[in-house]
Short mmCIF file of C-alpha atoms in Angstrom, two decimals:
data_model
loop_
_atom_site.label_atom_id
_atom_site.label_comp_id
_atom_site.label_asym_id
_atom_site.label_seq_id
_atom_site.Cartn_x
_atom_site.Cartn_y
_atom_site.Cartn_z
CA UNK A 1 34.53 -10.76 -3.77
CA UNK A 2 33.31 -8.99 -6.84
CA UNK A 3 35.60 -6.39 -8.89
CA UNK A 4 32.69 -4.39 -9.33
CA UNK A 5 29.69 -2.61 -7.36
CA UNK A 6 27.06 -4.91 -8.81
CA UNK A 7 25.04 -5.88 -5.47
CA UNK A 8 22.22 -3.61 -4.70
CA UNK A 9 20.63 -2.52 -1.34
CA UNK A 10 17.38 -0.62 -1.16
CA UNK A 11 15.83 1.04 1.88
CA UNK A 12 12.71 2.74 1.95
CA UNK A 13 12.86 6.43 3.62
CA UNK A 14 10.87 5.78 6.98
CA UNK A 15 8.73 3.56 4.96
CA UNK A 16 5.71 3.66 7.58
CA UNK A 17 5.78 7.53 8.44
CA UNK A 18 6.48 8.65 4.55
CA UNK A 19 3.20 6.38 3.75
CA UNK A 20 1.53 8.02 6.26
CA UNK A 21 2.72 11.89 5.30
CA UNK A 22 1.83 10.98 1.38
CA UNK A 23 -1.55 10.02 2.56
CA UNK A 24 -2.44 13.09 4.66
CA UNK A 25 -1.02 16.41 3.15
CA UNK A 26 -1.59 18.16 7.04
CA UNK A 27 1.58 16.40 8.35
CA UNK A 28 4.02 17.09 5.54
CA UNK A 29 6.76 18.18 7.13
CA UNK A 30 5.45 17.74 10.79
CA UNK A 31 6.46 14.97 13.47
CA UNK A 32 4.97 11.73 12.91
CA UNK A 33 4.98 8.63 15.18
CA UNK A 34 3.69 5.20 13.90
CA UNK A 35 2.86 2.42 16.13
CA UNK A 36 1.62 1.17 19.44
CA UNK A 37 -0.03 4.33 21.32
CA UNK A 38 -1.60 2.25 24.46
CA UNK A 39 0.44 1.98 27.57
CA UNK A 40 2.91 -0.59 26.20
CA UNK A 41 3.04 0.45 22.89
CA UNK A 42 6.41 1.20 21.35
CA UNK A 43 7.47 3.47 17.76
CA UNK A 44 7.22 1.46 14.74
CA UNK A 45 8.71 4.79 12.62
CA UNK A 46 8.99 8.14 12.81
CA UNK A 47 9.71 10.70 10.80
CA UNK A 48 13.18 12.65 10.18
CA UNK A 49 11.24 15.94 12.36
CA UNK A 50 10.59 13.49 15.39
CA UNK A 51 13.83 12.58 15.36
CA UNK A 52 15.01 15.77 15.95
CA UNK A 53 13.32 15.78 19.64
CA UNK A 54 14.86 12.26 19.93
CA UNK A 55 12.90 9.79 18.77
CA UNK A 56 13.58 6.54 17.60
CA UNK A 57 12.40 3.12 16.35
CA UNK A 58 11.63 0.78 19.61
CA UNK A 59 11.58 3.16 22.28
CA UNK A 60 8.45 3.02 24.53
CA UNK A 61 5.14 5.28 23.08
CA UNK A 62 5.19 6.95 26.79
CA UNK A 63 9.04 7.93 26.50
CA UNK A 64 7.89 9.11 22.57
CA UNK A 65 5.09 11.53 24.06
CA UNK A 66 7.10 13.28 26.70
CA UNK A 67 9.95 13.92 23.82
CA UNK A 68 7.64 14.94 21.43
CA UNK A 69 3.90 15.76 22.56
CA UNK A 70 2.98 17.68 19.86
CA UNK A 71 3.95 15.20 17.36
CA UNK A 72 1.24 13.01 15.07
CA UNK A 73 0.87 9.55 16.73
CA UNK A 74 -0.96 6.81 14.67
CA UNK A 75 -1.69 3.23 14.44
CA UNK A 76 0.17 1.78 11.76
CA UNK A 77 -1.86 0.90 8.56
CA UNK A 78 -0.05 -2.53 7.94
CA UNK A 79 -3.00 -3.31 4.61
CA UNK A 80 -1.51 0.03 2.89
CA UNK A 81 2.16 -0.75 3.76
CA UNK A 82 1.87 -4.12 2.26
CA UNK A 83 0.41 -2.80 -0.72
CA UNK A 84 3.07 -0.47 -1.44
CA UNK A 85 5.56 -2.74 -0.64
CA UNK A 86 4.65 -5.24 -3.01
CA UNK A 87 5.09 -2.91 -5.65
CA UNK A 88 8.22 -2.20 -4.60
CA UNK A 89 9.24 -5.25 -4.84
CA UNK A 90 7.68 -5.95 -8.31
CA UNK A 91 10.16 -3.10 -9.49
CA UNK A 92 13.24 -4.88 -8.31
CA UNK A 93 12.03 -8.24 -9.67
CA UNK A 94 12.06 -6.40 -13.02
CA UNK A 95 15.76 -6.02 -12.28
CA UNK A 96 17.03 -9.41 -11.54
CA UNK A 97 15.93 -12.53 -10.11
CA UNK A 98 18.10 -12.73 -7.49
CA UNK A 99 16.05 -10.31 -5.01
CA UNK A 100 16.01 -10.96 -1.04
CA UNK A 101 13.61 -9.23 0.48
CA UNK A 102 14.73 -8.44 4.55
CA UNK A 103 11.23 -6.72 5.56
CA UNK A 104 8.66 -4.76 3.97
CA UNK A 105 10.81 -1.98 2.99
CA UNK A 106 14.08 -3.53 2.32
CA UNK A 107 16.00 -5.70 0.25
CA UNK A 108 18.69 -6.54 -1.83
CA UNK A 109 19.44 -7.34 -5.64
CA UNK A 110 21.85 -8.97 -7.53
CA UNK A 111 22.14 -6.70 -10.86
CA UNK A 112 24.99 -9.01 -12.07
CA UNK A 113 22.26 -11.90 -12.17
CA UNK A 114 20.05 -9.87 -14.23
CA UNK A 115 22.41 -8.93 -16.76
CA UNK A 116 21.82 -5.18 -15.57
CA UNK A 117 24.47 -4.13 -14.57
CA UNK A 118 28.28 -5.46 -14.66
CA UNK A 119 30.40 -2.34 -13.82
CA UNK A 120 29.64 1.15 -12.16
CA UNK A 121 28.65 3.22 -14.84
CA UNK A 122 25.67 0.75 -15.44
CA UNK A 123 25.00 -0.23 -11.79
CA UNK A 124 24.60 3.66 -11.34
CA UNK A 125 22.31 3.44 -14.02
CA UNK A 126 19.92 0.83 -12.66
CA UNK A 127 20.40 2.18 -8.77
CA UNK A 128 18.92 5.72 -10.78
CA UNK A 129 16.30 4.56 -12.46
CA UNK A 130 15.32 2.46 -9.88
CA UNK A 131 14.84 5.38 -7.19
CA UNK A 132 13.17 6.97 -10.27
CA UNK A 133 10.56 4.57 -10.61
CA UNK A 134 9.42 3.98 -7.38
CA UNK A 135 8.86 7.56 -6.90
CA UNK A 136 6.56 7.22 -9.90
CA UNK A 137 4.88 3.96 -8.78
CA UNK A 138 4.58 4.28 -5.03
CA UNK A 139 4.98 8.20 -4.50
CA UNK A 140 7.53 7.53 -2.03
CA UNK A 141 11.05 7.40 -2.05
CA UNK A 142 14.16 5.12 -1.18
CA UNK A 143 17.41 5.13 -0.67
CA UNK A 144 19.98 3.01 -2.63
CA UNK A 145 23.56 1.34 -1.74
CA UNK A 146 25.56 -0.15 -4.55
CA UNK A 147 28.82 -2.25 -3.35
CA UNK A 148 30.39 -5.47 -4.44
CA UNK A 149 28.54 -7.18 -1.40
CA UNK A 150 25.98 -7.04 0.89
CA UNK A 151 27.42 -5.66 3.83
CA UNK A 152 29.25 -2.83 1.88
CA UNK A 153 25.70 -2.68 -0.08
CA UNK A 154 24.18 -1.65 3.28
CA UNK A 155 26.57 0.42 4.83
CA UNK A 156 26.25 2.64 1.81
CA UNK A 157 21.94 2.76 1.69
CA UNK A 158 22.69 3.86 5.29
CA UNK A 159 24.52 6.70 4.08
CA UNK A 160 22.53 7.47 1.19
CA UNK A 161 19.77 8.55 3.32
CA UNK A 162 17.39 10.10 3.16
CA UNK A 163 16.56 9.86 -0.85
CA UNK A 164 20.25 9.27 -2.12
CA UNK A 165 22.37 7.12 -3.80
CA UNK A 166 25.96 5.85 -2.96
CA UNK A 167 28.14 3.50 -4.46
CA UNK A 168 31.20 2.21 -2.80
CA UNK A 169 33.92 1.85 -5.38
CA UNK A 170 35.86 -2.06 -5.15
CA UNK A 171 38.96 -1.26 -3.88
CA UNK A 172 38.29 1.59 -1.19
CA UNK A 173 36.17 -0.48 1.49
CA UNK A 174 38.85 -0.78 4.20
CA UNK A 175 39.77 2.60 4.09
CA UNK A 176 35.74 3.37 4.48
CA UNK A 177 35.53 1.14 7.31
CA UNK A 178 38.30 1.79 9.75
CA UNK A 179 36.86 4.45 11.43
CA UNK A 180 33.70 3.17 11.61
CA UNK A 181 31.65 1.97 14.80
CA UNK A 182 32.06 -1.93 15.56
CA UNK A 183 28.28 -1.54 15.57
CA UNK A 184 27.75 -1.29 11.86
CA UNK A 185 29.43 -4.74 11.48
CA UNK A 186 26.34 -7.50 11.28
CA UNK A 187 26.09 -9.46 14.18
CA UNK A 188 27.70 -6.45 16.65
CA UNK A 189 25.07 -5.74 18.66
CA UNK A 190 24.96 -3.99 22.19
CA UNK A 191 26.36 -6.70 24.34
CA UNK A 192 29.24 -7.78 21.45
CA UNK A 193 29.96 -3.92 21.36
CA UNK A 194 30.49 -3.79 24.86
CA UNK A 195 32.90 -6.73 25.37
CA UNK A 196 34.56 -5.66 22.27
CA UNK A 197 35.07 -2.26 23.94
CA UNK A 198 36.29 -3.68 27.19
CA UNK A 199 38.83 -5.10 25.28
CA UNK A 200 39.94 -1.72 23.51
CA UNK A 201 38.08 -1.93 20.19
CA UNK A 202 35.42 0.63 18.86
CA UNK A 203 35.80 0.96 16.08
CA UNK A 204 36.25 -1.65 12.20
CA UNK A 205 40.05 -0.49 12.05
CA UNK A 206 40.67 -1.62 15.74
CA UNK A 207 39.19 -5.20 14.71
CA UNK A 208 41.36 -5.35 11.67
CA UNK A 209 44.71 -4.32 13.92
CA UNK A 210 44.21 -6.60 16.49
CA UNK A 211 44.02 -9.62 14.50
CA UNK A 212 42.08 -12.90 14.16
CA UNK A 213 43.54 -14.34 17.07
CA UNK A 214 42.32 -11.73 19.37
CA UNK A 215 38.84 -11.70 17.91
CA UNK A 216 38.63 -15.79 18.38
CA UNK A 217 39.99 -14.96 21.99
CA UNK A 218 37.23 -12.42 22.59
CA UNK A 219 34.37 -14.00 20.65
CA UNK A 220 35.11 -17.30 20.22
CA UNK A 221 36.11 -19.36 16.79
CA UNK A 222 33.00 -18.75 14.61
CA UNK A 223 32.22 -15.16 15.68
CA UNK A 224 35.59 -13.79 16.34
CA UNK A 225 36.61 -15.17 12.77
CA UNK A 226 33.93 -13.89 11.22
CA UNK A 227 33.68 -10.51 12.27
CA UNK A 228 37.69 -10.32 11.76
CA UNK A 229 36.77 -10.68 7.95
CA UNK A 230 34.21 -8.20 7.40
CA UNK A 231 36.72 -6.16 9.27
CA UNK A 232 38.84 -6.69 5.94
CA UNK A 233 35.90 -6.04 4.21
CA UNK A 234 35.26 -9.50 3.42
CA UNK A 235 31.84 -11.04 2.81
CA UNK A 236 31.22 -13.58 -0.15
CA UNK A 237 27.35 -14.19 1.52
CA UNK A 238 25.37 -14.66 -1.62
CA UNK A 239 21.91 -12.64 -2.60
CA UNK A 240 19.27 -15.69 -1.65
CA UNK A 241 16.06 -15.49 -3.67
CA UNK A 242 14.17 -17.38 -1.51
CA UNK A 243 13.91 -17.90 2.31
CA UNK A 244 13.02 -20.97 3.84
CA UNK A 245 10.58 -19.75 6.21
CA UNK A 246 10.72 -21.71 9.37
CA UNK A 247 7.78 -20.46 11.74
CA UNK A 248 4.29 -18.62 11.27
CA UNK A 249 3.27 -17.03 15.02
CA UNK A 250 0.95 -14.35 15.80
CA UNK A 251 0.92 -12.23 19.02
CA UNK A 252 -0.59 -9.69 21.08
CA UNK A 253 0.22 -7.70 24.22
CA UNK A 254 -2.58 -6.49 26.25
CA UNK A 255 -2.62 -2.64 27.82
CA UNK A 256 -4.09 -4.11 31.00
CA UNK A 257 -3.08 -7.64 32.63
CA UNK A 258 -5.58 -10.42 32.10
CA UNK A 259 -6.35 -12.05 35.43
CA UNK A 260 -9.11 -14.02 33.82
CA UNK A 261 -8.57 -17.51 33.11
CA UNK A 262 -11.43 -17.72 30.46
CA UNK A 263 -10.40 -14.61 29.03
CA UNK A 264 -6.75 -15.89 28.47
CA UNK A 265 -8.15 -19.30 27.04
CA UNK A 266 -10.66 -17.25 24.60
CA UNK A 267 -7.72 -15.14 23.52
CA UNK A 268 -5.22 -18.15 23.19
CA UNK A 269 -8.06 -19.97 21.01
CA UNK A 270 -8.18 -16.52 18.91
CA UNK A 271 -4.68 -16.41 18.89
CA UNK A 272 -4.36 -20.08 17.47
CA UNK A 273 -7.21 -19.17 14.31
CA UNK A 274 -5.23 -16.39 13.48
CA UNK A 275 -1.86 -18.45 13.49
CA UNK A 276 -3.58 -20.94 10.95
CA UNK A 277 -5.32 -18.06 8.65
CA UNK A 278 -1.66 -17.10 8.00
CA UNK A 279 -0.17 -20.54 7.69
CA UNK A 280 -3.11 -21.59 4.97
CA UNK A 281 -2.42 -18.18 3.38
CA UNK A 282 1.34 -19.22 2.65
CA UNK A 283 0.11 -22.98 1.88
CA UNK A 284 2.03 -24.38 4.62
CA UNK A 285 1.38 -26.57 7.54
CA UNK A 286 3.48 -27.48 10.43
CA UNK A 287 4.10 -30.04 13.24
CA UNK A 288 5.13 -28.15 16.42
CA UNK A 289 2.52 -25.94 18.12
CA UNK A 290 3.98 -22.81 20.03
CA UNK A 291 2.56 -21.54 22.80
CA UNK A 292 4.19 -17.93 24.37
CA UNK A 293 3.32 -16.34 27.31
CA UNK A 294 4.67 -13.15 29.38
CA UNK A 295 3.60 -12.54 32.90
CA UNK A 296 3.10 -10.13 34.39
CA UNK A 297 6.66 -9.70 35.62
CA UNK A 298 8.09 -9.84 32.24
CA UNK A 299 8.81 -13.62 32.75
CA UNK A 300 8.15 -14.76 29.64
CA UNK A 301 7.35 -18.78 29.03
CA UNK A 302 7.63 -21.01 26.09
CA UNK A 303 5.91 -24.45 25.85
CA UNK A 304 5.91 -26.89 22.53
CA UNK A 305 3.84 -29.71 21.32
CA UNK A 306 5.10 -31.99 18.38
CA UNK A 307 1.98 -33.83 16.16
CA UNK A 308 2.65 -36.78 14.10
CA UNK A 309 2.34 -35.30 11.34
CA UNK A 310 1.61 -31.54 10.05
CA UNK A 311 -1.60 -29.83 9.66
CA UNK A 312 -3.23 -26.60 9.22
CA UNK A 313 -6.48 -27.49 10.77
CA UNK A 314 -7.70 -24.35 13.68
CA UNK A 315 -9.47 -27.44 15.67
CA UNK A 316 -5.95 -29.32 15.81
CA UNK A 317 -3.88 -26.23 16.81
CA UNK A 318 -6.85 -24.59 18.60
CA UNK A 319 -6.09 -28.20 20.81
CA UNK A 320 -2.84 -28.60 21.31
CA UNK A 321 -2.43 -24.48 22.41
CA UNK A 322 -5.17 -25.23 24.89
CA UNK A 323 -3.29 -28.13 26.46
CA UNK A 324 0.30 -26.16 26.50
CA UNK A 325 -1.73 -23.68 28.37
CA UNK A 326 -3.12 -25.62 30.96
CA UNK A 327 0.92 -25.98 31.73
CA UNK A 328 1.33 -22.61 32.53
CA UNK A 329 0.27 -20.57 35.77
CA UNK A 330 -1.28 -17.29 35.00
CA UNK A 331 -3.18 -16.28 37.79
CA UNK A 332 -0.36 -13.53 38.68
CA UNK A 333 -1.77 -11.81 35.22
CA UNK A 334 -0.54 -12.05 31.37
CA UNK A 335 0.59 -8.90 29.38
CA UNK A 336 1.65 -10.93 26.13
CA UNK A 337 0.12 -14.42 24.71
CA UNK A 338 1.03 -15.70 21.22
CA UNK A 339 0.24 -18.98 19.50
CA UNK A 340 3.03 -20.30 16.52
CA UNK A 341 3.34 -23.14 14.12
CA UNK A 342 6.98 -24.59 13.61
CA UNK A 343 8.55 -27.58 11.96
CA UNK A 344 7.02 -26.63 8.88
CA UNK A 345 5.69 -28.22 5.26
CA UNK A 346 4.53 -27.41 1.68
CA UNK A 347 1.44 -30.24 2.39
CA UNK A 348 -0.69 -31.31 4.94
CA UNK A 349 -0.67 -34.62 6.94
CA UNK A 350 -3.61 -34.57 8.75
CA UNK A 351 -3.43 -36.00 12.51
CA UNK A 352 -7.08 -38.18 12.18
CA UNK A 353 -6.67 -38.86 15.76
CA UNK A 354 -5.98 -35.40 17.06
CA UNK A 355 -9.10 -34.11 14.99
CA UNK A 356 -10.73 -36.90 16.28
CA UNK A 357 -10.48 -35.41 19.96
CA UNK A 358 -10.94 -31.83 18.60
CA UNK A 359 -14.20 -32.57 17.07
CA UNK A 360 -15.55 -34.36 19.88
CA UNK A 361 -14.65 -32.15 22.53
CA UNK A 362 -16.03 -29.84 20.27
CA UNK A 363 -19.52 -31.70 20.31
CA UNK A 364 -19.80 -32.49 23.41
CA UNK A 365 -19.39 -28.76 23.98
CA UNK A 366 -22.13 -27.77 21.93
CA UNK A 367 -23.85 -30.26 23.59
CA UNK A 368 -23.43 -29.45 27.09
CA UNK A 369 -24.37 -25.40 26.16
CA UNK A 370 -22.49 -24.69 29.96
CA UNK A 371 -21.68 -21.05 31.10
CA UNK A 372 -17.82 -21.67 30.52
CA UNK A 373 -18.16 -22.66 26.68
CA UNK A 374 -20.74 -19.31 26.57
CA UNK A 375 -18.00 -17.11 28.23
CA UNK A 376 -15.18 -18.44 25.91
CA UNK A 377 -16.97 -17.94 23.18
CA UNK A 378 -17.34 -14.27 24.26
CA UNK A 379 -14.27 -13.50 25.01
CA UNK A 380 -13.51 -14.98 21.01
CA UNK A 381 -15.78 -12.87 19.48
CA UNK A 382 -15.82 -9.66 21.10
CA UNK A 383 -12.61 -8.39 20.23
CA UNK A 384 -13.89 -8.61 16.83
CA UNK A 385 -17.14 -7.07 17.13
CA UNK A 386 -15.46 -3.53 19.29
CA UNK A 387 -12.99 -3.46 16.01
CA UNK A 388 -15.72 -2.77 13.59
CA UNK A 389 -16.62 0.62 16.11
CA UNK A 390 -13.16 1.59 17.02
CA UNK A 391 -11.74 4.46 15.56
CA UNK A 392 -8.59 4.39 15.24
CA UNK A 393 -5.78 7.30 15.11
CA UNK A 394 -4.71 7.59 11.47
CA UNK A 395 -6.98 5.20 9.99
CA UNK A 396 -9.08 5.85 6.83
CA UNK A 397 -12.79 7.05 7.21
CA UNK A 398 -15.70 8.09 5.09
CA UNK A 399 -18.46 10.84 5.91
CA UNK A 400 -21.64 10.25 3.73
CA UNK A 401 -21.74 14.18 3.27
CA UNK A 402 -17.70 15.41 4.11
CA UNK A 403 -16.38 12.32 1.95
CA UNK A 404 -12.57 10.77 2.84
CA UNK A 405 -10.72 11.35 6.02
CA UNK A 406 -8.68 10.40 8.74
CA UNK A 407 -9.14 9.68 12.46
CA UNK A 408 -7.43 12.41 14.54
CA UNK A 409 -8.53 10.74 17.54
CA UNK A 410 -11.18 9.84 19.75
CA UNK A 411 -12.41 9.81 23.47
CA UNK A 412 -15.63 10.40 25.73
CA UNK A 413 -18.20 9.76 22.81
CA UNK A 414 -16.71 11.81 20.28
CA UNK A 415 -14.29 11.34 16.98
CA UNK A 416 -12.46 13.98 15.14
CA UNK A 417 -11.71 13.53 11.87
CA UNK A 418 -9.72 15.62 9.35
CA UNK A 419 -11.07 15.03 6.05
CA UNK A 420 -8.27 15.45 2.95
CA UNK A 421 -6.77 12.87 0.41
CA UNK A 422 -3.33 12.43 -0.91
CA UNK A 423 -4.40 15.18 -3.22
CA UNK A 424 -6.47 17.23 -1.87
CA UNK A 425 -3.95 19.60 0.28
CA UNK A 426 -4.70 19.92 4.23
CA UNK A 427 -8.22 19.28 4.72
CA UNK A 428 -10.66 20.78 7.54
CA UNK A 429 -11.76 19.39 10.82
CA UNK A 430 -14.81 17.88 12.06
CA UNK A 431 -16.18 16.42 15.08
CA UNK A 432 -18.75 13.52 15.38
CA UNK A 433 -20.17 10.90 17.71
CA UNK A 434 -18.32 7.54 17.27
CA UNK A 435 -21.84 6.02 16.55
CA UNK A 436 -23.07 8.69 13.67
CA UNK A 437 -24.39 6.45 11.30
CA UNK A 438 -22.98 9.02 8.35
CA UNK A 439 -19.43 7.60 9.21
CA UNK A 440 -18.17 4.45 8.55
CA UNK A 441 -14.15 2.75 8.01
CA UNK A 442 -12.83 3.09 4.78
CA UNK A 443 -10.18 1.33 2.76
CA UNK A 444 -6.71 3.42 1.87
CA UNK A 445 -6.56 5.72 -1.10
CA UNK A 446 -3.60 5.05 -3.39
CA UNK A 447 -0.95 7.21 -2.91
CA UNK A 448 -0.54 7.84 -6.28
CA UNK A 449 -3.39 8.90 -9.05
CA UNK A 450 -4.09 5.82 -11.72
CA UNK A 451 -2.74 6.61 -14.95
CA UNK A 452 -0.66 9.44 -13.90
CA UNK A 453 2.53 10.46 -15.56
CA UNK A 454 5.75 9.52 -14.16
CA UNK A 455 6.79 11.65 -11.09
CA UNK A 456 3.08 12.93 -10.65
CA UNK A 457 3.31 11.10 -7.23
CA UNK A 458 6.11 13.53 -5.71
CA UNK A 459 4.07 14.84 -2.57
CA UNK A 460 6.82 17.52 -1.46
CA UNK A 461 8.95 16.16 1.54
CA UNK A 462 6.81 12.79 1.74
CA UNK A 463 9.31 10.81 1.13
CA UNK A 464 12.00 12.16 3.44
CA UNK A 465 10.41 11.95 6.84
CA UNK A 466 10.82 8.52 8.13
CA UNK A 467 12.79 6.06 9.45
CA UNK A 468 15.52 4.96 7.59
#
């Protein structure tokens, strides 16, 4: 392991719900919920004051709203949140090469690989200016970790938060650990935390005590000797530049059961254009077609189709999902479907034959001008169509007289809209019908004014409300 703290980890401060307080100076400071808001919905983020009634990334929308019904809930703005975190991760490219992004807001860095930093003084250095800059950049703020790996590097951005910065001197780790939860370990997760308890460890310094040969007995060879090393502080896991990426899916769960046949084949076909949009957009293509579904008892069922070769054509995927459908039974009702491409390649082998069938079928389909092809091809576009209408909690608007807003909500013919920018301070309310021709969707403002001076993006306590 390294001799000095030279491995970076960066967290963003409740990266979805600090976007979403920079953007709207009326919730500064407030409770803020990001995610899912029908039936099945579940938080995304939420900000440091939601927390304080309770909530928490993952838990149901409906448990969210009886904790905190007075809090903000919104539908996540995943365009803006890409956008930010891109230049996020521009800034720690500047720093090294070795960068590994883990989601949107997250990642770590190898300073030593960029020749920025080789002991603490100057890994504090970079982990300062760092923070520094994306404040500047993004508006927002993160939270750094600098240890001489990744797991230390991780365990310390936890404690850094919100906005802070702690390095863990070489040296001290084992002390840090040992009374730590088994659950900050990676790869402890509920159900290895419970056996691990029902065999008298909680906590890192109970793993380290009771040796390897009790983990292996407990775990098993590869975990129990794994975890018995990061126990000790151990972990020589590199910073990997690049992930192999080894699926592209897309999914959607539905507030109401689909009974409908059609409707689940017009959604599955939907499902399967959307899977190759993405796949094309990383210039991939892929052999195994992926079909998920999840009843309406929460039985959830997986079937697979292997091509010849890979594509990325929508009438070859659009296919094969429709025949790993006609596998499953879903008259009982479907809550989830999702369509994925596996076995994946930089190139594309097309499967003649396979398009051969698509296109016909295809044809004759056209051809034939029956009521089924009509009502799929309904139940494909009109998702699409009530998207362009829907007004959506959180999401950007723009009055032809009032200018930029936000969607408060919506219901029985009417939309409410609070109309402010990043920095405009809390804005006034309005109320319109959701078919006023004045209003129409807008794109997101940027968080922070072009060609502003460094630190001319602080927006108060933006930064600090969100999950960590």
């Amino acid at each position: 392991m390294r001799t000095a703290p030279t491995i970076l980890h960066l967290d963003m401060d409740a990266f979805f719900a600090s976007a979403e307080q920079a953007a709207k100076p009326s919730l500064r400071g407030k409770a803020v919920i990001v995610g899912g808001l029908g039936p099945r919905g579940v938080v995304a983020t939420c900000s440091y004051e939601a927390r304080v009634f309770g909530v928490h990334s993952a838990m149901p929308m409906a448990q969210a709203r009886r904790l905190a019904p007075n809090a903000a809930y919104l539908v996540p703005r995943f365009g803006l949140y890409r956008e930010i975190s891109e230049q996020v991760m521009r800034l720690l490219r500047e720093l090294s090469p070795l960068v590994e992004p883990l989601s949107l807001d997250e990642a770590f860095v190898d300073l030593e690989a960029g020749q920025r930093a080789w002991d603490e003084r100057s890994a504090l250095l970079a982990g300062r200016q760092l923070r520094a800059d994306i404040r500047a950049v993004t508006g927002l703020t993160g939270s750094v970790g600098l240890a001489a790996s990744k797991m230390l590097a991780k365990i310390a951005s936890e404690q850094a938060k919100p906005d802070g910065l702690v390095v863990i001197e070489p040296g001290t780790e084992r002390a840090l650990l040992a009374p730590m939860s088994v659950r900050i370990l990676p790869g402890v997760g509920p159900a290895t935390g419970d056996h691990l308890r029902r065999g008298g460890i909680s906590t890192v310094g109970e793993i380290a005590e009771a040796g390897e040969d009790e983990l292996v007995r407990l775990l098993g060879k590869a975990h129990g000797v794994a975890l018995y090393a990061m126990a000790l502080a151990r972990d020589e896991r590199p910073v990997v530049a690049e992930r192999d990426t080894k699926s592209v899916s897309v999914e959607d769960t539905y507030d109401v059961d689909i009974h409908d046949r059609v409707r689940v084949r017009g959604e599955v076909q939907r499902l399967a254009d959307r899977c190759v949009q993405r796949l094309r957009a990383a210039h991939l293509s892929g052999r195994t077609i992926v079909l998920k579904v999840r009843r309406y008892d929460f039985s959830t069922l997986t079937r697979s189709e292997t091509l010849r070769g890979p594509t990325d054509d929508p009438a070859v995927v659009r296919e094969a999902a429709a025949r790993l459908l006609e596998a499953v039974d879903t008259t009982g009702g479907v809550r989830l479907l999702g369509v994925g491409v596996s076995g994946l390649a930089d190139y594309t082998q097309e499967d003649l034959f396979a398009q051969a069938r698509a296109a016909a079928e295809e044809g004759a389909g056209e051809l034939a001008g029956g009521e089924e092809s009509e009502e799929v091809a309904e139940a494909v576009e009109e998702p699409e169509a009530v998207v362009e209408r829907q007004w959506r909690a959180g999401h950007d608007v723009r009055h032809a007289e009032f200018g930029h807003g936000w969607v408060q909500g919506s219901g029985l013919g009417r939309v409410t809209v609070r109309f402010e920018t990043p920095f405009s301070g809390p804005g006034r309310v309005k109320t319109f019908r959701v078919d006023d021709p004045a209003l129409e969707v807008a794109e997101p403002l940027p968080l922070v004014e072009r060609g502003a001076p460094p630190g001319a993006g602080e927006v108060g306590s933006a930064g600090r409300g969100g999950e960590g």
